[in-house]
Short mmCIF file of C-alpha atoms and ligand atoms in Angstrom, two decimals:
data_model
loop_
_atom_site.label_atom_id
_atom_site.label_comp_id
_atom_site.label_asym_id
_atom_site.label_seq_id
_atom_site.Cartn_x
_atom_site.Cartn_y
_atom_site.Cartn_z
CA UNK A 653 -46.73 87.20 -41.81
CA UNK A 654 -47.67 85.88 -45.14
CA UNK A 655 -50.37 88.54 -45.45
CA UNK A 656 -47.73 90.75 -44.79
CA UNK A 657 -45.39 89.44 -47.60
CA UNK A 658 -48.11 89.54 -49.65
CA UNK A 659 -48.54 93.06 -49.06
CA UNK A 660 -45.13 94.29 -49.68
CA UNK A 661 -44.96 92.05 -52.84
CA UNK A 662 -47.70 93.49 -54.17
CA UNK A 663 -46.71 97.16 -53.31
CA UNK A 664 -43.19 96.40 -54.85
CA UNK A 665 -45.10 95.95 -58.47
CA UNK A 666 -47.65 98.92 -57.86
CA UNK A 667 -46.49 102.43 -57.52
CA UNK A 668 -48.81 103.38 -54.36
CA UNK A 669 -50.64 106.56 -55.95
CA UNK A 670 -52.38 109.53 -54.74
CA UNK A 671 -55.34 108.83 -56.55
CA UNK A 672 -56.13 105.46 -54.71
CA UNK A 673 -56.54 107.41 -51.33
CA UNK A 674 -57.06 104.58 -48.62
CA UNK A 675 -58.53 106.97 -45.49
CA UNK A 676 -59.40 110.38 -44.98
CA UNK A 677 -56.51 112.47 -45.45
CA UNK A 678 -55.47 111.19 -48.86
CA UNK A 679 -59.29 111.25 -49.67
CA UNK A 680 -59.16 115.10 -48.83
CA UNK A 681 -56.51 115.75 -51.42
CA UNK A 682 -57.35 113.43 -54.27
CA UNK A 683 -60.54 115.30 -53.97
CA UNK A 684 -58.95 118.58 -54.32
CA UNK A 685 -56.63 117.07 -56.85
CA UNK A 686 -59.81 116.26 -59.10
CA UNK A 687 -61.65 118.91 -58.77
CA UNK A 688 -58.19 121.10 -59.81
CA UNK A 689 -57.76 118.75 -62.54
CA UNK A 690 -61.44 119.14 -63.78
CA UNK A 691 -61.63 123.64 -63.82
CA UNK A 692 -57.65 123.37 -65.64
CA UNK A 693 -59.01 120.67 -68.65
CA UNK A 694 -62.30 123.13 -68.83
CA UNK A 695 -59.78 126.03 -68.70
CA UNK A 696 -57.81 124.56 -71.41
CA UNK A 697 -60.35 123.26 -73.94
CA UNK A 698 -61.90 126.94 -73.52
CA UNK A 699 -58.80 128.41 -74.63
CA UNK A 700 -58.22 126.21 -77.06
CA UNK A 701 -61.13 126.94 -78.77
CA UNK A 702 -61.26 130.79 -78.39
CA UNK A 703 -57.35 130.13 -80.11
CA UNK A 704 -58.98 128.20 -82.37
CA UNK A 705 -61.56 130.91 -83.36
CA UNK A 706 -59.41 133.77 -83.68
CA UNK A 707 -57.06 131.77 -86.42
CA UNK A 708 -59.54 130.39 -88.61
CA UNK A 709 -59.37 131.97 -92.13
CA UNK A 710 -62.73 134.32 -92.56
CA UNK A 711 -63.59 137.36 -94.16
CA UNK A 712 -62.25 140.37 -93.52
CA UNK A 713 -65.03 142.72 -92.11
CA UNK A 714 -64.30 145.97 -92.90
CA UNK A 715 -64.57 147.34 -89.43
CA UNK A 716 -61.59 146.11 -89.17
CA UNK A 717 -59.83 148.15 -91.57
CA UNK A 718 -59.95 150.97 -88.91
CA UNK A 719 -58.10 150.92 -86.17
CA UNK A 720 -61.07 150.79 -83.31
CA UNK A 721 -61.32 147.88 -81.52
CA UNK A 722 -64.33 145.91 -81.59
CA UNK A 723 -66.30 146.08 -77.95
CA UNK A 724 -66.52 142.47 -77.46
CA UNK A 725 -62.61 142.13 -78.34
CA UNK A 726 -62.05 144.46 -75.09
CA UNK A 727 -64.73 142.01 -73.07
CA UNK A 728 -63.00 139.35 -74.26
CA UNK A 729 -59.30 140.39 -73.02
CA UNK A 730 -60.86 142.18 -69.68
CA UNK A 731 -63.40 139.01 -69.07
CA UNK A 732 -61.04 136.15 -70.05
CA UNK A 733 -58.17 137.68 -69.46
CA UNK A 734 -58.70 139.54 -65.78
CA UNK A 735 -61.90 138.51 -64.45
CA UNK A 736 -62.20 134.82 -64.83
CA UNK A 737 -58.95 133.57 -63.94
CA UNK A 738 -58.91 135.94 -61.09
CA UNK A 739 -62.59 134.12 -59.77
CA UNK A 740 -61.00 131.18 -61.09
CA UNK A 741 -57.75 130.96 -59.17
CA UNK A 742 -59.09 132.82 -56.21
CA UNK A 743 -61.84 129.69 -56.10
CA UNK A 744 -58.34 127.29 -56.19
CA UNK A 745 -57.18 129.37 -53.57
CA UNK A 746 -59.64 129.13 -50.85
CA UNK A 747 -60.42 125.19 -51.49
CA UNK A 748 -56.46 124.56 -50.96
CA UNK A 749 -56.26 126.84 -47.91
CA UNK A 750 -59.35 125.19 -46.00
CA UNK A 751 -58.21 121.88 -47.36
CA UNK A 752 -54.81 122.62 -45.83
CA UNK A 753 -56.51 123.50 -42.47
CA UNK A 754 -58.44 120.71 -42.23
CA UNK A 755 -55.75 118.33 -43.18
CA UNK A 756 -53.54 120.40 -39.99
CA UNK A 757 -55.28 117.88 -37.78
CA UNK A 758 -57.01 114.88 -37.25
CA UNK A 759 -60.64 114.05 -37.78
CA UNK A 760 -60.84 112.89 -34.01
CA UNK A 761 -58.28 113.11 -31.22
CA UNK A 762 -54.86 111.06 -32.15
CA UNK A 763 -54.27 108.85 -28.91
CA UNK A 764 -51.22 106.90 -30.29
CA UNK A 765 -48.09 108.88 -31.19
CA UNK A 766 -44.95 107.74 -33.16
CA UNK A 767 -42.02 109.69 -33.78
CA UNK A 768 -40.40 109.10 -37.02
CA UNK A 769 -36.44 110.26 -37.27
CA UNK A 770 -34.82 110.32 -40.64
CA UNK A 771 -31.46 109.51 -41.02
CA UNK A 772 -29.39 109.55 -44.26
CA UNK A 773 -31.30 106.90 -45.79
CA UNK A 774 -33.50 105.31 -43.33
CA UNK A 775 -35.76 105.38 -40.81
CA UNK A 776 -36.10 105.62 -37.34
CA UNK A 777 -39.32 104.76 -35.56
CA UNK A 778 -40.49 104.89 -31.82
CA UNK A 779 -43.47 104.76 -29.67
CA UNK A 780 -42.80 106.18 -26.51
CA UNK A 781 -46.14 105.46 -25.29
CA UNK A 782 -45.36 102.04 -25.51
CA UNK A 783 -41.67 101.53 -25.24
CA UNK A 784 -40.98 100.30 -28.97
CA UNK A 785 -38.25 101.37 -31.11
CA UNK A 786 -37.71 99.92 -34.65
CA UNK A 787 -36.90 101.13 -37.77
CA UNK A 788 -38.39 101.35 -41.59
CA UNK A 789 -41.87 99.71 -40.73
CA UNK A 790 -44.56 101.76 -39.13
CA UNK A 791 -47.21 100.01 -37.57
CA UNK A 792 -50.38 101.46 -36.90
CA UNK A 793 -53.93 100.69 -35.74
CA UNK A 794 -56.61 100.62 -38.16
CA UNK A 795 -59.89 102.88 -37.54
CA UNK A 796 -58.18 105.23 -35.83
CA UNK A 797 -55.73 108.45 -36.11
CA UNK A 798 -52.37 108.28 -35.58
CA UNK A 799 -49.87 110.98 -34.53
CA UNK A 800 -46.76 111.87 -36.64
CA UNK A 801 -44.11 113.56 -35.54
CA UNK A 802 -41.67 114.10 -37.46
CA UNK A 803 -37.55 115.16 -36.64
CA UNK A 804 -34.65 114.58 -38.64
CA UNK A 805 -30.84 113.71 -37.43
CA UNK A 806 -28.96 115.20 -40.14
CA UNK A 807 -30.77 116.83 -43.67
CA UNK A 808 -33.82 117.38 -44.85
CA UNK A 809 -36.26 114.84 -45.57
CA UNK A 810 -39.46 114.63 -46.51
CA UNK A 811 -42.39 112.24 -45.03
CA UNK A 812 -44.81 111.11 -47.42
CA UNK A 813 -47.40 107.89 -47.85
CA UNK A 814 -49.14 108.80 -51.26
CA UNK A 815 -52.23 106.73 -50.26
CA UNK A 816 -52.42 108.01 -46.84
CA UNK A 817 -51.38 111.67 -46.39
CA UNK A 818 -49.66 114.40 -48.04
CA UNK A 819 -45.35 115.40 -47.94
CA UNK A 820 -44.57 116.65 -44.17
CA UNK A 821 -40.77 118.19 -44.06
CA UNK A 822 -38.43 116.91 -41.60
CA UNK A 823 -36.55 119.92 -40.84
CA UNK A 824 -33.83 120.17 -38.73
CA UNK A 825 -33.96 121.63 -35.17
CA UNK A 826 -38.04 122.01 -35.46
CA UNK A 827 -40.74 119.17 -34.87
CA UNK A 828 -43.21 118.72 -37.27
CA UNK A 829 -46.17 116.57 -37.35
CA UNK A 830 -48.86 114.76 -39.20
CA UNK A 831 -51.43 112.09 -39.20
CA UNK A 832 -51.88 109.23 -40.55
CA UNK A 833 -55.86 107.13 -41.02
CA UNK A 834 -57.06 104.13 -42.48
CA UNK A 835 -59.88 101.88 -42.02
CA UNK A 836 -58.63 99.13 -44.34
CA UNK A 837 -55.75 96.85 -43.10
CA UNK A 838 -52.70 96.82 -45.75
CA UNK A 839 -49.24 97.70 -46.31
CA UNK A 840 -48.59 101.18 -47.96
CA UNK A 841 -45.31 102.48 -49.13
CA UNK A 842 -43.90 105.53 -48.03
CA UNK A 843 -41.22 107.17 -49.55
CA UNK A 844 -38.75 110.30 -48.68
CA UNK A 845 -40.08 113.40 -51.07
CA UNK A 846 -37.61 115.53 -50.36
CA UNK A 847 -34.00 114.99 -51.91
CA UNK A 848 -31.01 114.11 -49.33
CA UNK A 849 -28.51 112.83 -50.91
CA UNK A 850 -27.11 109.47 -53.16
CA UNK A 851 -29.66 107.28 -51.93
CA UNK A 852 -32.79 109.12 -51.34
CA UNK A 853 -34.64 107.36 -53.86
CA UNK A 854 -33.95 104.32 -51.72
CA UNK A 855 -35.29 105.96 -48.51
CA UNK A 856 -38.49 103.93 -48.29
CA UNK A 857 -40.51 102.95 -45.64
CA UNK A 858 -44.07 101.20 -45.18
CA UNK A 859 -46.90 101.60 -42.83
CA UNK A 860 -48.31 98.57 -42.00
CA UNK A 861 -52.01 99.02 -40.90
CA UNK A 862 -53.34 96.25 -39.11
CA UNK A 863 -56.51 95.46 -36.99
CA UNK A 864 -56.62 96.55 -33.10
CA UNK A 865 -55.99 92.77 -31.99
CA UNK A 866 -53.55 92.14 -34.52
CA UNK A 867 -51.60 95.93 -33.54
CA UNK A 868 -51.30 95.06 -30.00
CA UNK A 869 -50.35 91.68 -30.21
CA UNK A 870 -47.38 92.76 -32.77
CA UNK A 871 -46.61 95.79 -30.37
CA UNK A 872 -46.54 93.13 -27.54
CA UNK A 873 -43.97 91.20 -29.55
CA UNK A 874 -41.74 94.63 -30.27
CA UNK A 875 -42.04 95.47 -26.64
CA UNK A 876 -40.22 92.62 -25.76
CA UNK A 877 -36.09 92.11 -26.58
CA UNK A 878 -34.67 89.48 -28.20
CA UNK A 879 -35.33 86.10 -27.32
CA UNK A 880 -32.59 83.69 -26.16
CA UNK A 881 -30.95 81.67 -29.12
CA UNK A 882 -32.75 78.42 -29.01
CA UNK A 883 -30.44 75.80 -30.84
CA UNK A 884 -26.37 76.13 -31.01
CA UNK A 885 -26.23 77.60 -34.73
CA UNK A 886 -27.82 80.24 -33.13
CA UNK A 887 -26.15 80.57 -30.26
CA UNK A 888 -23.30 81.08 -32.98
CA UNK A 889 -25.27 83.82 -35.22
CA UNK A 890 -25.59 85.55 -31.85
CA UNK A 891 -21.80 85.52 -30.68
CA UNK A 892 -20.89 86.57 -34.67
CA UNK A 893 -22.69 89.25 -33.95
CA UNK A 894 -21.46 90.43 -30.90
CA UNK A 895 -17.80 89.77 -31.93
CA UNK A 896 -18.18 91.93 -35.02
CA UNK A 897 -17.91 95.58 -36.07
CA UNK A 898 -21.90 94.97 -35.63
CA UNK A 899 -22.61 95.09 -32.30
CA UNK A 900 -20.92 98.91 -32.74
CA UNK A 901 -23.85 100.20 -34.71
CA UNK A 902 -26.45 98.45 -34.05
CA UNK A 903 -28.92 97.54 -31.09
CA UNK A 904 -30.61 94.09 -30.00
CA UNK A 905 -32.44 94.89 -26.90
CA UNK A 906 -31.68 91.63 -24.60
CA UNK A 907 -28.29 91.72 -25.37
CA UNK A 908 -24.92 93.83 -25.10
CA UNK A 909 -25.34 95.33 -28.39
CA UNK A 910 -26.48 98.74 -27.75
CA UNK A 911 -24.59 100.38 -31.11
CA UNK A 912 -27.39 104.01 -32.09
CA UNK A 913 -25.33 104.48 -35.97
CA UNK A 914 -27.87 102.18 -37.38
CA UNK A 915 -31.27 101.05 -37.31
CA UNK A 916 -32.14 98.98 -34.16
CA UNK A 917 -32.69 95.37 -35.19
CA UNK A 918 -34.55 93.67 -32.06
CA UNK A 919 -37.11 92.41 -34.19
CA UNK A 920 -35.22 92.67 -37.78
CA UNK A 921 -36.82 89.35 -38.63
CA UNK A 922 -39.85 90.65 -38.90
CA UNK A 923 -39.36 93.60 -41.08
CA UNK A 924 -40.34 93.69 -44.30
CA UNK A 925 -37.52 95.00 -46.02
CA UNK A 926 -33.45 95.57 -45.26
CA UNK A 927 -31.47 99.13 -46.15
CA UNK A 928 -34.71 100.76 -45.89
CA UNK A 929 -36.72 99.35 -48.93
CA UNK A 930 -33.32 98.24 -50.79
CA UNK A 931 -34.00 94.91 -51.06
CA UNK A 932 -37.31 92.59 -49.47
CA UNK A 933 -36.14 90.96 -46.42
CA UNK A 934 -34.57 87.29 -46.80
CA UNK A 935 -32.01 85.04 -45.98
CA UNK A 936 -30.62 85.40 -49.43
CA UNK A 937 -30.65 89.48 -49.53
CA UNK A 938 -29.43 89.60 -45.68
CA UNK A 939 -26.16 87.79 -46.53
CA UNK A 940 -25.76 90.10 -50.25
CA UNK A 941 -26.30 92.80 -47.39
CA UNK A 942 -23.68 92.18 -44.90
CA UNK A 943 -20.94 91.36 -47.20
CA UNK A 944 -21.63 94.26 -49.54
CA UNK A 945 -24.08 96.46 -48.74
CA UNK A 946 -22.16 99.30 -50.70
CA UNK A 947 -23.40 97.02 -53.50
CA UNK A 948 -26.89 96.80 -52.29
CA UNK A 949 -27.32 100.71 -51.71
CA UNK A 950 -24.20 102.64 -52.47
CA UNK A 951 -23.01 105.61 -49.80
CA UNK A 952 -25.49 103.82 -47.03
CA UNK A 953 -22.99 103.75 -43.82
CA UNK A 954 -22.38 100.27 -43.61
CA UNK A 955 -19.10 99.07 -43.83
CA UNK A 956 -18.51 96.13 -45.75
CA UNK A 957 -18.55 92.69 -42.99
CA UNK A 958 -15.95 90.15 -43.97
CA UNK A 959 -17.13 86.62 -42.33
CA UNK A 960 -16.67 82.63 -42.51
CA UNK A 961 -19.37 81.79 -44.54
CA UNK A 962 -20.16 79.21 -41.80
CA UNK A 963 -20.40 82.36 -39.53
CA UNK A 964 -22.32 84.35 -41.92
CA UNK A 965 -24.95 81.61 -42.31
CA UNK A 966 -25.50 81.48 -38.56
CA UNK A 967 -25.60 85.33 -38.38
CA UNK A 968 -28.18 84.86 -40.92
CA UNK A 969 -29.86 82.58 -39.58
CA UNK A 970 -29.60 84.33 -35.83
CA UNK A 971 -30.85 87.64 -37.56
CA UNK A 972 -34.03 86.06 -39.47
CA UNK A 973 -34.77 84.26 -36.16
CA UNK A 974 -35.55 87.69 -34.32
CA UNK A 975 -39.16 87.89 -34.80
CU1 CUA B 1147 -34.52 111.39 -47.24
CU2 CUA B 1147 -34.86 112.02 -49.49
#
């Protein structure tokens, strides 16, 4: 877990960029993305210098008095200006489309498969291979592909871990899919690319690659619901819960909350964030949360929770216990 802090700290401080591809997919396009950027600076300091030609002060030759054009003036426009940027872009072209192809599909065959719903602004994450349901953090295998598929319960939104893979759309009424690959455990941000609304820019998400052992023993943990409160605070967190507008929205699995408006929060302990990325997950954030999360992340669907603040500490305190 502290790893795991660690991670998301340091990801909070460092935009997660393209160019710091962390497995094969991202590796495909910074690639593409260098090799683009190389032939356009070429492209430009070329220009630049043919511009620079034609407006330095010289002599006027006298053949161009008349009104003939010189023969390497008409190479120039026909050879600059039709031929190479037509080999030039063409080139561009054809390493985008076969890039695109071979980004289409995994490397090897993708045994594990998550689906990844978005909702207006968070979201939703399941395994149905394994039973698990969460929300915000997706958890994947190292050293090995990992299915995408993507659906969305209300707009458009857009899938995209910089340092893993490319955008994928969520479009309504269609499934679409992508991959995700790394070797190297870590925590890498996602982040919604396409716009949806007031809070898209605080539609993040992370995927959380970890090492087989360390995978199954956390999907082991997810598979499982909530465990009974252990001491009589949180026996009280527990029955604030389930006596609130909460239990309406959201689910713990292991107990009668079965609410689908919100994310489900079996395990919300163990998340890294809360409100999708809003804030890091703590004690301290939780409780800004439930009493105001219009404050937190303004136009998120969460009304705000009025409670005792001896209730609200045990709700916190029930809440951060569900690892
Ligand atoms: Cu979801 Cu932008």
């Amino acid at each position: 877990m502290a790893a795991l802090s660690l991670g998301v700290a340091s990801c909070g401080h460092a935009s997660p960029s393209a160019l710091d591809p962390h497995g094969p997919g991202s590796a495909r396009i910074a690639g593409l993305w260098w090799f683009m950027f190389s032939v356009s600076a070429a492209v430009v300091v070329f220009v630049g210098a043919v511009i620079l030609v034609g407006i330095l002060p010289r002599r006027r030759r006298r053949h161009l008095d008349t009104d003939a054009t010189p023969t390497w003036a008409k190479n120039l426009v026909v050879g600059g200006g039709v031929v190479f940027p037509v080999v030039v872009l063409s080139v561009l072209w054809v390493l985008t489309l076969h890039d695109m192809q071979a980004l289409s599909s995994p490397p090897g065959r993708a045994r594990l498969e998550v689906i990844v719903e978005g909702y207006q602004w968070w979201w939703k994450v399941q395994y149905p291979q394994l039973g698990i349901v969460t929300a915000n953090d997706i958890h994947i295998p190292t050293g090995q592909p990992v299915r995408i598929r993507l659906v969305t319960h209300d707009v458009i939104h857009s899938f995209w871990v910089p340092q893993l893979t490319g955008k994928t759309d969520l479009i309504s009424g269609k499934v679409n899919s992508t991959w995700v690959e790394t070797d190297t455990p870590g925590v890498y941000r996602g982040q919604c690319a396409e716009y949806c609304g007031l809070q898209h820019a605080n539609m993040i998400f992370y995927v959380v690659a970890q090492a087989r052992p360390d995978f199954d023993a956390w999907a082991a943990r997810e598979r499982q619901g909530a465990a009974p409160p252990a001491t009589s605070d949180l026996l009280r967190g527990q029955d604030v819960f389930l006596t609130s507008p909460c239990e309406s929205c959201h689910t713990i699995r292991g107990t009668p909350a079965h609410g689908t408006l919100g994310p489900d929060l079996t395990h919300f302990g163990s998340r890294l964030t809360i409100g999708a990325g809003a804030a890091p997950n703590n004690p301290g954030t939780l409780g800004g949360w439930i009493i105001d999360s219009q404050g937190v992340k303004p136009g998120n669907k969460m009304p705000p929770i009025e409670l005792p603040a001896r209730d609200l500490q045990a709700l916190i305190d029930w809440l951060e216990s569900l690892k």
